[in-house]
Coordinates of C-alpha atoms in Angstrom, one line a residue:
Chain A
X1 CA 0.0 0.0 0.0
X2 CA 3.0 2.3 0.6
X3 CA 4.2 3.7 -2.7
X4 CA 7.6 5.2 -3.1
X5 CA 7.5 8.6 -4.7
X6 CA 10.5 10.4 -6.1
X7 CA 10.9 14.0 -5.0
X8 CA 13.4 16.0 -7.0
X9 CA 14.6 19.5 -6.3
X10 CA 14.7 21.6 -9.4
X11 CA 15.9 25.2 -9.8
X12 CA 13.7 27.3 -12.1
X13 CA 16.0 27.2 -15.1
X14 CA 15.4 26.0 -18.5
X15 CA 16.3 22.5 -19.5
X16 CA 16.3 20.9 -16.0
X17 CA 13.0 19.1 -16.4
X18 CA 14.1 17.7 -19.8
X19 CA 17.3 16.4 -18.2
X20 CA 15.2 14.4 -15.6
X21 CA 13.0 12.9 -18.2
X22 CA 15.9 12.1 -20.5
X23 CA 17.8 10.4 -17.6
X24 CA 14.8 8.3 -16.8
X25 CA 14.1 7.4 -20.4
X26 CA 17.7 6.4 -21.0
X27 CA 17.5 4.0 -18.2
X28 CA 14.2 2.5 -19.4
X29 CA 12.2 3.9 -16.4
X30 CA 8.6 4.7 -17.1
X31 CA 6.7 7.6 -15.5
X32 CA 3.2 6.7 -14.1
X33 CA 2.3 10.0 -12.6
X34 CA 3.8 13.4 -12.0
X35 CA 3.3 16.7 -10.3
X36 CA 5.3 19.9 -10.0
X37 CA 5.1 22.1 -7.0
X38 CA 6.7 25.4 -7.7
X39 CA 7.8 28.6 -6.0
X40 CA 9.4 31.6 -7.6
X41 CA 12.9 30.2 -7.4
X42 CA 12.6 26.4 -7.4
X43 CA 10.2 23.6 -7.8
X44 CA 9.8 20.1 -6.5
X45 CA 9.1 17.5 -9.1
X46 CA 7.1 14.5 -7.7
X47 CA 7.1 11.3 -9.7
X48 CA 5.7 7.8 -9.5
X49 CA 7.9 5.6 -11.7
X50 CA 8.3 2.0 -12.6
X51 CA 11.5 1.5 -10.6
X52 CA 12.0 4.1 -7.9
X53 CA 15.1 2.6 -6.3
X54 CA 16.9 2.6 -9.6
X55 CA 15.6 6.0 -10.5
X56 CA 17.1 7.5 -7.3
X57 CA 20.5 6.0 -8.2
X58 CA 20.6 7.2 -11.8
X59 CA 19.3 10.7 -10.9
X60 CA 21.8 11.1 -8.1
X61 CA 24.6 10.1 -10.6
X62 CA 23.4 12.9 -12.8
X63 CA 23.6 15.5 -10.0
X64 CA 20.1 15.8 -8.9
X65 CA 18.9 16.3 -5.3
X66 CA 16.4 13.5 -5.0
X67 CA 14.7 11.6 -2.2
X68 CA 12.1 8.9 -1.8
X69 CA 8.9 9.8 0.0
X70 CA 6.2 7.4 1.2
X71 CA 2.8 8.2 -0.3
X72 CA -0.5 6.4 -0.7
X73 CA -2.8 6.2 -3.7
X74 CA -6.6 6.0 -3.4
X75 CA -8.8 4.9 -6.3
X76 CA -12.2 6.4 -6.7
X77 CA -14.9 5.9 -9.4
X78 CA -14.5 8.4 -12.2
X79 CA -17.9 10.2 -11.6
X80 CA -19.2 13.3 -9.9
X81 CA -19.1 13.3 -6.1
X82 CA -16.8 10.3 -5.8
X83 CA -13.7 12.3 -4.7
X84 CA -15.8 14.3 -2.2
X85 CA -17.1 11.1 -0.7
X86 CA -13.5 9.8 -0.2
X87 CA -12.3 13.1 1.2
X88 CA -15.1 13.1 3.7
X89 CA -13.5 10.0 5.2
X90 CA -10.2 11.9 5.6
X91 CA -11.8 14.8 7.3
X92 CA -14.0 12.8 9.7
X93 CA -10.9 10.6 10.6
X94 CA -8.8 13.7 10.9
X95 CA -6.1 12.5 8.5
X96 CA -4.4 15.6 7.1
X97 CA -3.1 15.7 3.6
X98 CA 0.2 17.4 2.9
X99 CA -0.3 17.4 -0.9
X100 CA -2.1 15.4 -3.6
X101 CA -2.3 14.9 -7.3
X102 CA -4.3 12.7 -9.5
X103 CA -4.1 10.6 -12.7
X104 CA -6.5 8.3 -14.5
X105 CA -6.2 4.5 -14.6
X106 CA -8.5 2.0 -16.1
X107 CA -11.4 4.5 -16.2
X108 CA -10.9 5.2 -12.5
X109 CA -9.4 8.2 -10.8
X110 CA -6.3 7.5 -8.8
X111 CA -5.2 10.1 -6.3
X112 CA -1.7 10.1 -4.8
X113 CA -1.5 11.6 -1.3
X114 CA 1.1 12.4 1.2
X115 CA -0.5 12.0 4.6
X116 CA 0.6 12.3 8.1
X117 CA 1.3 9.1 9.9
X118 CA 1.0 6.9 6.8
X119 CA 0.7 3.5 8.6
X120 CA -2.1 4.6 10.9
X121 CA -3.8 6.3 7.9
X122 CA -3.7 3.1 5.8
X123 CA -5.3 1.1 8.6
X124 CA -8.1 3.6 9.0
X125 CA -8.7 3.9 5.3
X126 CA -8.9 0.1 4.9
X127 CA -11.4 -0.1 7.6
X128 CA -13.5 2.5 5.9
X129 CA -13.3 0.4 2.7
X130 CA -11.5 2.9 0.6
X131 CA -9.7 1.3 -2.3
X132 CA -5.9 1.7 -2.0
X133 CA -3.6 1.0 -4.9
X134 CA -0.8 -1.5 -4.4
X135 CA 2.7 -0.2 -5.0
X136 CA 3.4 -2.8 -7.7
X137 CA 0.3 -1.6 -9.6
X138 CA 1.2 2.0 -9.3
X139 CA 4.6 1.3 -10.8
X140 CA 3.3 -0.7 -13.7
X141 CA 0.6 1.4 -15.2
Chain B
X1 CA 42.2 76.2 4.9
X2 CA 44.4 73.8 6.8
X3 CA 43.5 72.8 10.3
X4 CA 47.0 72.3 11.7
X5 CA 49.4 74.0 9.3
X6 CA 52.5 73.6 11.4
X7 CA 52.1 69.8 11.4
X8 CA 50.4 69.2 8.1
X9 CA 52.9 71.3 6.1
X10 CA 56.0 70.3 8.1
X11 CA 59.1 69.4 6.0
X12 CA 59.8 65.7 5.5
X13 CA 62.9 65.7 7.8
X14 CA 60.8 67.2 10.5
X15 CA 58.0 64.6 10.1
X16 CA 60.4 61.8 10.1
X17 CA 62.2 63.0 13.2
X18 CA 58.8 63.3 15.0
X19 CA 57.7 59.9 13.8
X20 CA 61.0 58.4 15.0
X21 CA 60.7 59.9 18.5
X22 CA 57.1 58.8 18.9
X23 CA 57.9 55.3 17.5
X24 CA 60.6 54.8 20.1
X25 CA 58.2 55.8 22.9
X26 CA 55.4 53.5 21.5
X27 CA 57.7 50.5 21.3
X28 CA 58.9 51.1 24.8
X29 CA 55.3 51.3 26.0
X30 CA 54.0 48.2 24.3
X31 CA 57.0 46.1 25.2
X32 CA 56.4 46.7 28.9
X33 CA 52.6 46.9 28.9
X34 CA 51.3 44.4 26.3
X35 CA 52.3 40.8 26.7
X36 CA 51.4 40.0 23.1
X37 CA 54.0 42.5 21.7
X38 CA 56.6 41.6 24.3
X39 CA 56.4 37.9 23.2
X40 CA 56.4 38.8 19.5
X41 CA 59.5 41.0 19.9
X42 CA 61.3 38.5 22.0
X43 CA 60.6 35.8 19.4
X44 CA 62.3 38.1 16.9
X45 CA 65.2 38.8 19.3
X46 CA 64.2 42.4 19.6
X47 CA 64.5 44.7 22.6
X48 CA 63.0 48.2 22.8
X49 CA 66.6 49.6 22.6
X50 CA 66.9 48.1 19.1
X51 CA 64.4 50.7 17.8
X52 CA 66.3 53.9 17.6
X53 CA 64.6 55.8 14.8
X54 CA 62.1 55.6 12.0
X55 CA 64.4 53.5 9.9
X56 CA 64.1 50.6 12.4
X57 CA 60.3 50.4 11.8
X58 CA 60.7 47.4 9.4
X59 CA 62.3 45.3 12.2
X60 CA 59.0 45.3 14.2
X61 CA 56.5 42.5 14.0
X62 CA 53.2 42.8 12.1
X63 CA 49.8 42.8 13.7
X64 CA 46.7 41.3 12.0
X65 CA 43.0 41.3 12.5
X66 CA 43.3 37.8 13.8
X67 CA 45.7 39.0 16.5
X68 CA 43.0 41.4 17.7
X69 CA 40.4 38.6 17.6
X70 CA 42.6 36.2 19.5
X71 CA 43.1 38.8 22.2
X72 CA 39.4 39.6 22.5
X73 CA 38.3 41.8 24.0
X74 CA 40.9 43.9 25.8
X75 CA 44.1 41.7 25.5
X76 CA 46.1 44.2 23.5
X77 CA 45.2 47.3 25.6
X78 CA 48.2 49.0 27.0
X79 CA 46.6 50.9 29.8
X80 CA 44.4 49.8 32.7
X81 CA 40.6 49.7 32.0
X82 CA 40.2 52.6 34.4
X83 CA 42.0 54.8 31.8
X84 CA 39.8 53.6 28.9
X85 CA 36.9 56.0 28.4
X86 CA 35.3 54.5 25.3
X87 CA 35.3 51.3 23.3
X88 CA 34.2 50.6 19.8
X89 CA 33.9 47.3 18.0
X90 CA 33.8 46.1 14.4
X91 CA 30.5 44.8 13.1
X92 CA 32.3 41.4 13.4
X93 CA 30.2 38.5 13.9
X94 CA 30.8 34.9 14.9
X95 CA 31.0 36.2 18.5
X96 CA 34.4 37.7 18.1
X97 CA 34.4 41.2 16.9
X98 CA 37.6 43.3 17.0
X99 CA 37.4 45.6 20.0
X100 CA 39.2 48.9 20.2
X101 CA 39.6 51.3 23.1
X102 CA 40.4 54.9 23.6
X103 CA 41.8 57.0 26.5
X104 CA 40.7 60.6 27.0
X105 CA 43.8 61.6 25.1
X106 CA 43.0 59.1 22.3
X107 CA 39.6 60.7 21.8
X108 CA 41.2 64.1 21.7
X109 CA 43.7 62.8 19.0
X110 CA 40.8 61.3 17.1
X111 CA 38.9 64.6 17.1
X112 CA 42.1 66.4 15.9
X113 CA 42.5 64.1 12.9
X114 CA 38.8 64.2 12.0
X115 CA 39.0 68.0 12.3
X116 CA 41.9 67.9 9.8
X117 CA 39.8 65.7 7.5
X118 CA 36.8 68.1 7.6
X119 CA 39.1 71.1 6.9
X120 CA 40.6 69.2 4.0
X121 CA 37.1 68.9 2.6
X122 CA 36.5 72.7 3.1
X123 CA 34.2 72.2 6.1
X124 CA 34.4 75.0 8.7
X125 CA 32.6 76.3 11.8
X126 CA 29.8 77.9 9.9
X127 CA 28.9 74.6 8.2
X128 CA 26.1 72.3 9.2
X129 CA 27.1 68.7 8.8
X130 CA 24.6 65.9 8.6
X131 CA 26.2 62.8 9.9
X132 CA 24.5 59.8 8.2
X133 CA 27.1 57.3 9.3
X134 CA 25.8 54.8 11.9
X135 CA 26.2 55.8 15.6
X136 CA 27.1 53.1 18.1
X137 CA 29.8 50.5 18.2
X138 CA 30.8 51.4 14.6
X139 CA 33.4 54.2 14.7
X140 CA 31.9 56.2 11.7
X141 CA 29.2 58.2 13.4
X142 CA 30.8 59.1 16.7
X143 CA 34.2 59.6 15.1
X144 CA 33.0 62.2 12.6
X145 CA 30.7 63.7 15.3
X146 CA 33.4 64.7 17.8
X147 CA 35.7 65.9 15.0
X148 CA 32.9 68.1 13.7
X149 CA 32.3 69.6 17.1
X150 CA 36.0 70.3 17.4
X151 CA 35.9 72.2 14.1
X152 CA 32.9 74.0 15.5
X153 CA 30.4 73.0 12.8
X154 CA 26.8 72.5 13.7
X155 CA 26.3 68.7 14.0
X156 CA 23.1 67.0 12.8
X157 CA 23.5 63.5 14.3
X158 CA 20.9 61.7 12.3
X159 CA 22.8 58.4 12.0
X160 CA 22.3 56.0 9.0
X161 CA 19.2 55.2 7.1
X162 CA 15.7 56.8 7.2
X163 CA 16.1 58.4 3.8
X164 CA 12.9 60.5 3.9
X165 CA 14.0 62.1 7.2
X166 CA 17.5 62.7 5.8
X167 CA 16.0 64.6 2.9
X168 CA 13.6 66.5 5.1
X169 CA 16.4 67.6 7.5
X170 CA 18.6 68.6 4.5
X171 CA 15.8 70.9 3.5
X172 CA 14.7 72.2 6.9
X173 CA 18.0 72.5 8.6
X174 CA 19.8 73.7 5.4
X175 CA 22.7 71.2 5.9
X176 CA 25.8 72.2 4.0
X177 CA 27.7 69.0 4.3
X178 CA 27.0 65.3 4.5
X179 CA 28.9 62.3 5.8
X180 CA 27.9 58.8 4.7
X181 CA 29.0 55.9 2.5
X182 CA 29.4 56.8 -1.2
X183 CA 26.8 54.3 -2.1
X184 CA 24.3 55.8 0.2
X185 CA 25.1 59.2 -1.3
X186 CA 24.0 57.8 -4.7
X187 CA 20.9 56.3 -3.1
X188 CA 20.0 59.7 -1.7
X189 CA 20.5 61.3 -5.1
X190 CA 18.0 58.9 -6.6
X191 CA 15.5 59.4 -3.8
X192 CA 15.7 63.2 -4.4
X193 CA 15.1 62.6 -8.1
X194 CA 12.1 60.4 -7.3
X195 CA 10.6 63.1 -5.1
X196 CA 11.3 65.7 -7.8
X197 CA 13.7 67.7 -5.6
X198 CA 16.4 69.5 -7.5
X199 CA 19.7 69.1 -5.6
X200 CA 20.4 72.8 -6.5
X201 CA 17.7 73.8 -4.1
X202 CA 19.6 72.2 -1.2
X203 CA 22.5 73.8 0.5
X204 CA 24.8 70.8 0.5
X205 CA 28.1 71.7 -1.1
X206 CA 30.4 68.8 0.0
X207 CA 30.2 65.2 1.1
X208 CA 32.8 63.2 3.0
X209 CA 32.5 59.6 1.9
X210 CA 34.2 56.6 3.3
X211 CA 33.8 53.1 4.9
X212 CA 33.7 51.4 1.5
X213 CA 35.8 51.4 -1.7
X214 CA 34.7 53.6 -4.6
X215 CA 36.1 54.7 -7.9
X216 CA 36.6 57.9 -9.8
X217 CA 33.5 57.1 -11.9
X218 CA 31.4 56.8 -8.8
X219 CA 32.7 60.2 -7.7
X220 CA 31.7 61.7 -11.0
X221 CA 28.3 60.3 -10.7
X222 CA 27.8 61.6 -7.1
X223 CA 29.2 65.0 -7.9
X224 CA 27.0 65.5 -11.0
X225 CA 23.8 64.0 -9.4
X226 CA 24.0 65.8 -6.1
X227 CA 25.9 68.9 -7.4
X228 CA 28.4 68.7 -4.6
X229 CA 32.1 68.0 -4.1
X230 CA 32.8 64.4 -3.1
X231 CA 35.7 63.9 -0.8
X232 CA 37.2 60.4 -0.1
X233 CA 38.0 59.8 3.6
X234 CA 39.7 56.7 5.0
X235 CA 40.0 55.1 8.3
X236 CA 39.6 51.8 10.2
X237 CA 38.8 51.2 13.8
X238 CA 42.0 49.3 14.5
X239 CA 44.0 52.4 13.7
X240 CA 41.5 55.0 15.1
X241 CA 38.4 55.1 13.0
X242 CA 37.6 57.8 10.4
X243 CA 40.5 60.4 10.3
X244 CA 43.4 58.2 9.3
X245 CA 43.7 60.0 5.9
X246 CA 41.6 62.3 3.8
X247 CA 41.5 63.9 0.4
X248 CA 41.8 67.6 0.2
X249 CA 39.9 69.8 -2.3
X250 CA 42.6 68.9 -4.9
X251 CA 41.1 65.3 -4.9
X252 CA 44.5 63.9 -5.7
X253 CA 45.2 61.2 -3.2
X254 CA 44.4 61.0 0.6
X255 CA 46.7 62.8 3.0
X256 CA 47.8 60.5 5.8
X257 CA 48.0 62.1 9.1
X258 CA 51.4 60.6 9.6
X259 CA 52.4 62.4 12.8
X260 CA 50.0 59.9 14.4
X261 CA 49.9 56.9 11.9
X262 CA 53.1 55.8 10.1
X263 CA 52.2 54.3 6.7
X264 CA 54.1 51.6 4.8
X265 CA 53.3 49.7 1.7
X266 CA 54.5 46.0 1.7
X267 CA 54.6 43.3 -0.9
X268 CA 51.6 41.1 -0.2
X269 CA 53.6 37.9 -0.7
X270 CA 57.1 38.6 0.8
X271 CA 55.9 41.4 3.2
X272 CA 59.0 43.3 2.3
X273 CA 58.6 47.1 2.3
X274 CA 58.0 48.7 -1.0
X275 CA 58.9 52.2 -2.1
X276 CA 56.8 55.2 -3.0
X277 CA 54.9 54.6 -6.2
X278 CA 54.8 50.9 -5.8
X279 CA 51.5 49.1 -5.2
X280 CA 51.1 46.8 -2.2
X281 CA 49.3 46.3 1.1
X282 CA 48.9 49.3 3.3
X283 CA 50.4 48.9 6.8
X284 CA 50.0 51.3 9.7
X285 CA 51.8 51.9 13.0
X286 CA 50.1 54.1 15.5
X287 CA 52.6 56.3 17.4
X288 CA 50.4 58.4 19.7
X289 CA 47.7 56.1 20.8
X290 CA 47.5 55.2 24.4
X291 CA 44.8 52.6 24.9
X292 CA 45.5 50.4 21.9
X293 CA 48.9 51.2 20.2
X294 CA 49.3 49.0 17.1
X295 CA 52.6 48.0 15.4
X296 CA 52.5 47.5 11.7
X297 CA 48.9 46.7 11.3
X298 CA 48.1 44.9 8.0
X299 CA 45.1 46.6 6.7
X300 CA 44.7 44.3 3.6
X301 CA 43.9 47.3 1.6
X302 CA 45.9 47.7 -1.6
X303 CA 47.3 51.1 -2.5
X304 CA 50.2 53.2 -3.6
X305 CA 51.9 55.9 -1.5
X306 CA 53.3 59.1 -2.9
X307 CA 55.5 61.7 -1.2
X308 CA 55.3 64.7 -3.5
X309 CA 53.9 67.8 -1.9
X310 CA 50.3 68.4 -2.8
X311 CA 49.0 71.5 -4.6
X312 CA 47.2 72.3 -1.4
X313 CA 50.5 72.8 0.4
X314 CA 50.2 69.8 2.7
X315 CA 53.4 67.7 2.9
X316 CA 52.0 64.6 4.4
X317 CA 52.4 61.4 2.4
X318 CA 49.4 60.6 0.3
X319 CA 47.7 57.3 -0.5
X320 CA 45.7 56.5 -3.6
X321 CA 42.1 55.6 -3.3
X322 CA 41.8 52.0 -2.1
X323 CA 39.9 49.8 -4.5
X324 CA 41.2 46.4 -3.8
X325 CA 41.9 43.9 -0.9
X326 CA 44.6 41.3 -0.4
X327 CA 42.1 39.0 1.4
X328 CA 38.6 37.9 0.8
X329 CA 36.9 40.4 3.0
X330 CA 33.8 42.1 1.5
X331 CA 32.6 45.5 2.5
X332 CA 28.9 45.5 2.1
X333 CA 27.0 48.7 3.0
X334 CA 30.0 49.6 5.2
X335 CA 29.9 46.3 7.1
X336 CA 33.0 44.1 6.9
X337 CA 32.1 40.5 6.0
X338 CA 34.3 37.5 5.6
X339 CA 32.9 34.4 3.8
X340 CA 34.2 32.3 6.6
X341 CA 31.6 34.0 8.9
X342 CA 28.8 32.8 6.7
X343 CA 30.4 29.4 6.5
X344 CA 30.4 29.0 10.3
X345 CA 26.7 30.0 10.5
X346 CA 25.8 27.4 7.9
X347 CA 27.8 24.8 9.7
X348 CA 25.8 25.4 12.8
X349 CA 22.6 24.8 10.9
X350 CA 23.4 21.6 9.2
X351 CA 25.5 18.7 10.3
X352 CA 27.2 18.4 6.9
X353 CA 29.5 21.0 5.5
X354 CA 27.4 22.9 3.0
X355 CA 28.6 24.3 -0.2
X356 CA 27.7 27.9 -0.6
X357 CA 28.4 30.9 -2.8
X358 CA 28.0 34.6 -2.1
X359 CA 26.7 36.8 -4.8
X360 CA 27.3 40.5 -4.2
X361 CA 25.6 43.1 -6.4
X362 CA 24.9 46.8 -6.3
X363 CA 21.3 47.4 -7.2
X364 CA 20.0 50.9 -7.2
X365 CA 23.3 51.9 -5.6
X366 CA 22.7 49.7 -2.6
X367 CA 24.8 46.6 -2.1
X368 CA 22.9 43.3 -1.9
X369 CA 24.1 40.0 -0.7
X370 CA 22.7 36.7 -1.9
X371 CA 23.7 33.5 -0.3
X372 CA 23.4 30.4 -2.4
X373 CA 23.1 27.2 -0.5
X374 CA 23.1 23.8 -2.1
X375 CA 20.2 21.5 -1.3
X376 CA 21.6 18.1 -0.6
X377 CA 20.2 14.9 0.9
X378 CA 20.4 16.3 4.4
X379 CA 18.5 19.5 3.6
X380 CA 16.1 18.2 1.1
X381 CA 12.5 17.8 2.0
X382 CA 9.7 17.0 -0.6
X383 CA 7.5 19.6 1.1
X384 CA 7.7 23.3 0.0
X385 CA 6.8 24.6 3.4
X386 CA 9.7 22.8 5.0
X387 CA 12.1 24.2 2.4
X388 CA 10.7 27.6 3.0
X389 CA 11.1 27.2 6.7
X390 CA 14.7 26.2 6.2
X391 CA 15.3 29.2 3.9
X392 CA 13.9 31.5 6.6
X393 CA 16.0 29.8 9.3
X394 CA 19.2 30.2 7.3
X395 CA 18.3 33.8 6.5
X396 CA 17.6 34.7 10.0
X397 CA 20.8 33.0 11.3
X398 CA 23.0 34.8 8.8
X399 CA 21.3 38.2 9.4
X400 CA 21.7 38.0 13.1
X401 CA 25.4 37.0 12.8
X402 CA 26.3 39.7 10.2
X403 CA 23.9 42.4 11.1
X404 CA 22.9 43.0 7.5
X405 CA 20.0 41.7 5.4
X406 CA 20.7 38.8 3.0
X407 CA 18.7 36.8 0.5
X408 CA 19.1 33.1 0.8
X409 CA 18.6 31.0 -2.4
X410 CA 18.4 27.3 -2.5
X411 CA 20.2 25.8 -5.5
X412 CA 20.7 22.3 -6.9
X413 CA 23.7 20.2 -5.8
X414 CA 26.9 20.8 -7.7
X415 CA 25.6 24.2 -8.9
X416 CA 28.5 25.7 -7.1
X417 CA 31.8 25.2 -8.8
X418 CA 34.2 22.9 -7.0
X419 CA 37.9 23.7 -7.3
X420 CA 41.1 21.8 -6.4
X421 CA 42.6 24.7 -4.5
X422 CA 41.0 27.5 -2.6
X423 CA 37.2 27.4 -3.1
X424 CA 35.7 30.3 -4.9
X425 CA 33.1 31.6 -2.4
X426 CA 32.4 35.0 -3.7
X427 CA 31.1 36.5 -7.0
X428 CA 31.3 40.2 -6.7
X429 CA 29.3 41.8 -9.5
X430 CA 29.6 45.3 -8.2
X431 CA 31.1 47.8 -10.5
X432 CA 32.9 50.3 -8.3

């Protein structure tokens, strides 16, 4: 249930994003989902990839500041109100979300989330019958 | 006008004889009163009797800023603290500023040399001088203040900053002279322009500018924008503060008040004395100071000395405007900063030794300091708010250590060039 997300520090200068995608492509690493959080001077690129451990090694070799972060991915039906229903669970259970981003998979919406206390959160979400994506599935979209 | 004509226009033989006599007295005093100098002289096999006249100056040991730091705070004082009536300290940082002390006589000497400086600039008793140097531990404000009172000018002790008030007082009090850093003078000029105030409507006719290096081009700019005469003054707290040397209205080198401070220029590598006309590091020996006499202080400022008599009639040796340093010290808005000080702040924040780079620029005539810090595994968080918190923490730590505002920028690893030898820590983009 715990998915390893790559977090990469990027200065706001042209070409840096291209170098990340080139490095991953050259090493046959596929990108499942991505998001960029940006400030005026730098951004953090967050990626779910097919082989996170290998990606860390090759990105570090290419001079990037990169780390692995534990995230979860919930799957909700691709229809109006579905995300709201899921998020209600988070608020009633008082699970706070640091950040989130979404992608579509098999006609369903998948939402990557960084939550506080990931182990406890997983237990609660399972009890509340939310669908959580397995790491291996997330890597192999 | 010359403040002390009998001294300032004395013939060379007379000056040298006076310097020699005072040097012998100074050496005698520090040998017996300051352990640091006694040890240094003994290491060189020197006794006070070996110093007979000015030609023996080169035998004496050098003093550096580190020596002052290592003897923090009062270790180099040559009189009991009961005789010390004032202390000042460098902006210095890392907990070890350089501290200097003055006896009552030292303060009187200081006022005398600043009075000479002001007279060099044409400032007299009927003038109103706005002192926009900082007051406090920094020697600029109070140093110029007491010299101005000695001249008999009307002092407006406004201290640094607060530009709107500076302009208002210039208008209301009809100030005729201003003392500040040259970059602040340009900043004032722009503020006047923005407010649509024609400098011709003000009464300012002269400015005495020091505490940072500046060039002839900057002088031209200040003079044309503010419609004043811009006079370069020089001083450093270790020697006395402002009043070590000053340009006269001829603006052709700074007259060193060498009856109090003996200048030398030495080769930066060999430390051998150089002659007039040769460029090297400026070294001073104080020969009248009581609280903190200093032998052969290495200023790290690079200059050339010349001994020709000036068109103003003064015979004192002149130094060229200082524009370079022999070490990595930066002067930013009048504050002395060593890259090592920022390094030690960064070391306290992170467990690993961070790579950093200082970018210095002059924007709208004000110096800015940007500190680039590499984000590595230890620093890196995938949450923006944590990175922002870190940036604030570093900014705050550096600002409280240096006393000036900085901008911290997080950069990617390996952004900062690695070198085999001495790391390049500073990019100074200022054109001065």
